[in-house]
XYZ file of C-alpha atoms in Angstrom:
96
model
C 0.000 0.000 0.000
C 1.379 3.474 -0.767
C 2.569 5.442 2.258
C -0.145 7.427 4.122
C -2.993 5.689 2.268
C -5.075 3.617 4.685
C -7.665 2.060 2.371
C -8.537 1.739 -1.283
C -12.125 2.250 -2.409
C -12.959 0.397 -5.633
C -16.288 1.054 -7.395
C -17.726 -0.583 -10.506
C -20.521 0.633 -12.778
C -23.647 -1.509 -12.972
C -23.276 -1.758 -16.728
C -19.549 -2.453 -16.965
C -18.245 -3.124 -20.476
C -15.024 -3.876 -22.333
C -14.725 -0.099 -22.826
C -14.708 0.595 -19.061
C -11.320 1.874 -17.893
C -9.720 1.852 -14.461
C -9.523 5.491 -13.355
C -7.672 6.619 -10.235
C -9.568 9.552 -8.806
C -10.596 11.227 -5.572
C -13.670 10.105 -3.632
C -16.868 12.106 -3.856
C -17.433 14.220 -0.773
C -21.240 14.142 -1.006
C -23.723 12.970 -3.608
C -26.969 13.359 -1.712
C -28.893 16.397 -0.537
C -30.695 15.544 2.687
C -34.050 16.916 3.776
C -36.452 16.038 6.552
C -40.132 16.290 5.718
C -42.832 16.564 8.392
C -45.864 14.393 7.631
C -49.075 13.406 9.392
C -50.028 9.738 9.862
C -53.640 8.460 9.424
C -54.248 9.006 13.158
C -53.319 12.683 12.929
C -49.919 12.298 14.613
C -46.869 13.959 13.123
C -43.876 11.959 11.976
C -40.755 12.832 10.037
C -39.607 11.332 6.743
C -35.924 11.502 5.842
C -35.364 12.266 2.148
C -32.117 11.613 0.322
C -32.188 13.576 -2.924
C -29.509 12.498 -5.368
C -27.242 15.184 -6.836
C -25.268 15.059 -10.060
C -21.780 13.922 -9.029
C -18.959 16.441 -9.491
C -16.454 15.832 -12.298
C -13.092 14.255 -11.454
C -14.577 12.081 -8.686
C -15.241 8.378 -8.248
C -19.006 8.813 -8.525
C -18.704 10.741 -11.788
C -16.430 8.118 -13.315
C -18.705 5.243 -12.280
C -22.159 6.769 -12.830
C -21.520 9.066 -15.791
C -18.486 7.660 -17.625
C -19.201 3.988 -16.739
C -15.582 3.462 -15.659
C -14.098 1.603 -12.695
C -12.960 4.075 -10.026
C -10.101 3.485 -7.595
C -9.803 6.074 -4.818
C -7.414 6.406 -1.892
C -8.894 6.796 1.586
C -6.862 8.480 4.311
C -8.134 8.159 7.876
C -5.434 9.876 9.915
C -6.578 13.393 9.093
C -9.455 13.196 11.610
C -8.563 15.352 14.619
C -9.808 15.363 18.212
C -11.682 18.603 17.493
C -13.496 16.840 14.623
C -14.670 14.148 17.049
C -15.763 16.782 19.592
C -17.644 18.724 16.908
C -19.492 15.553 15.879
C -20.346 14.798 19.514
C -21.819 18.313 19.935
C -23.756 17.956 16.686
C -25.277 14.650 17.791
C -26.370 16.135 21.136
C -28.218 19.031 19.455
């Protein structure tokens, strides 16, 4: 494994072909837009429905190569960049 790379993420298109290439690219940061919708059940009680709305993947990312170009995408994943303050920020977010 190359130095400072912890994992490799390998993604294949559903409709892979002989023309599909292996492309080394960066991972997509986010492909979904999230919304929460308030609804009312048949008994008149509110509930919340979590919506994941798909976005067009940005160019030069694994998702773009797989979903748009129909290529195989290989992306490095680096875990050591997560700091203690990142963990604390996530803990605060989850409490709110």
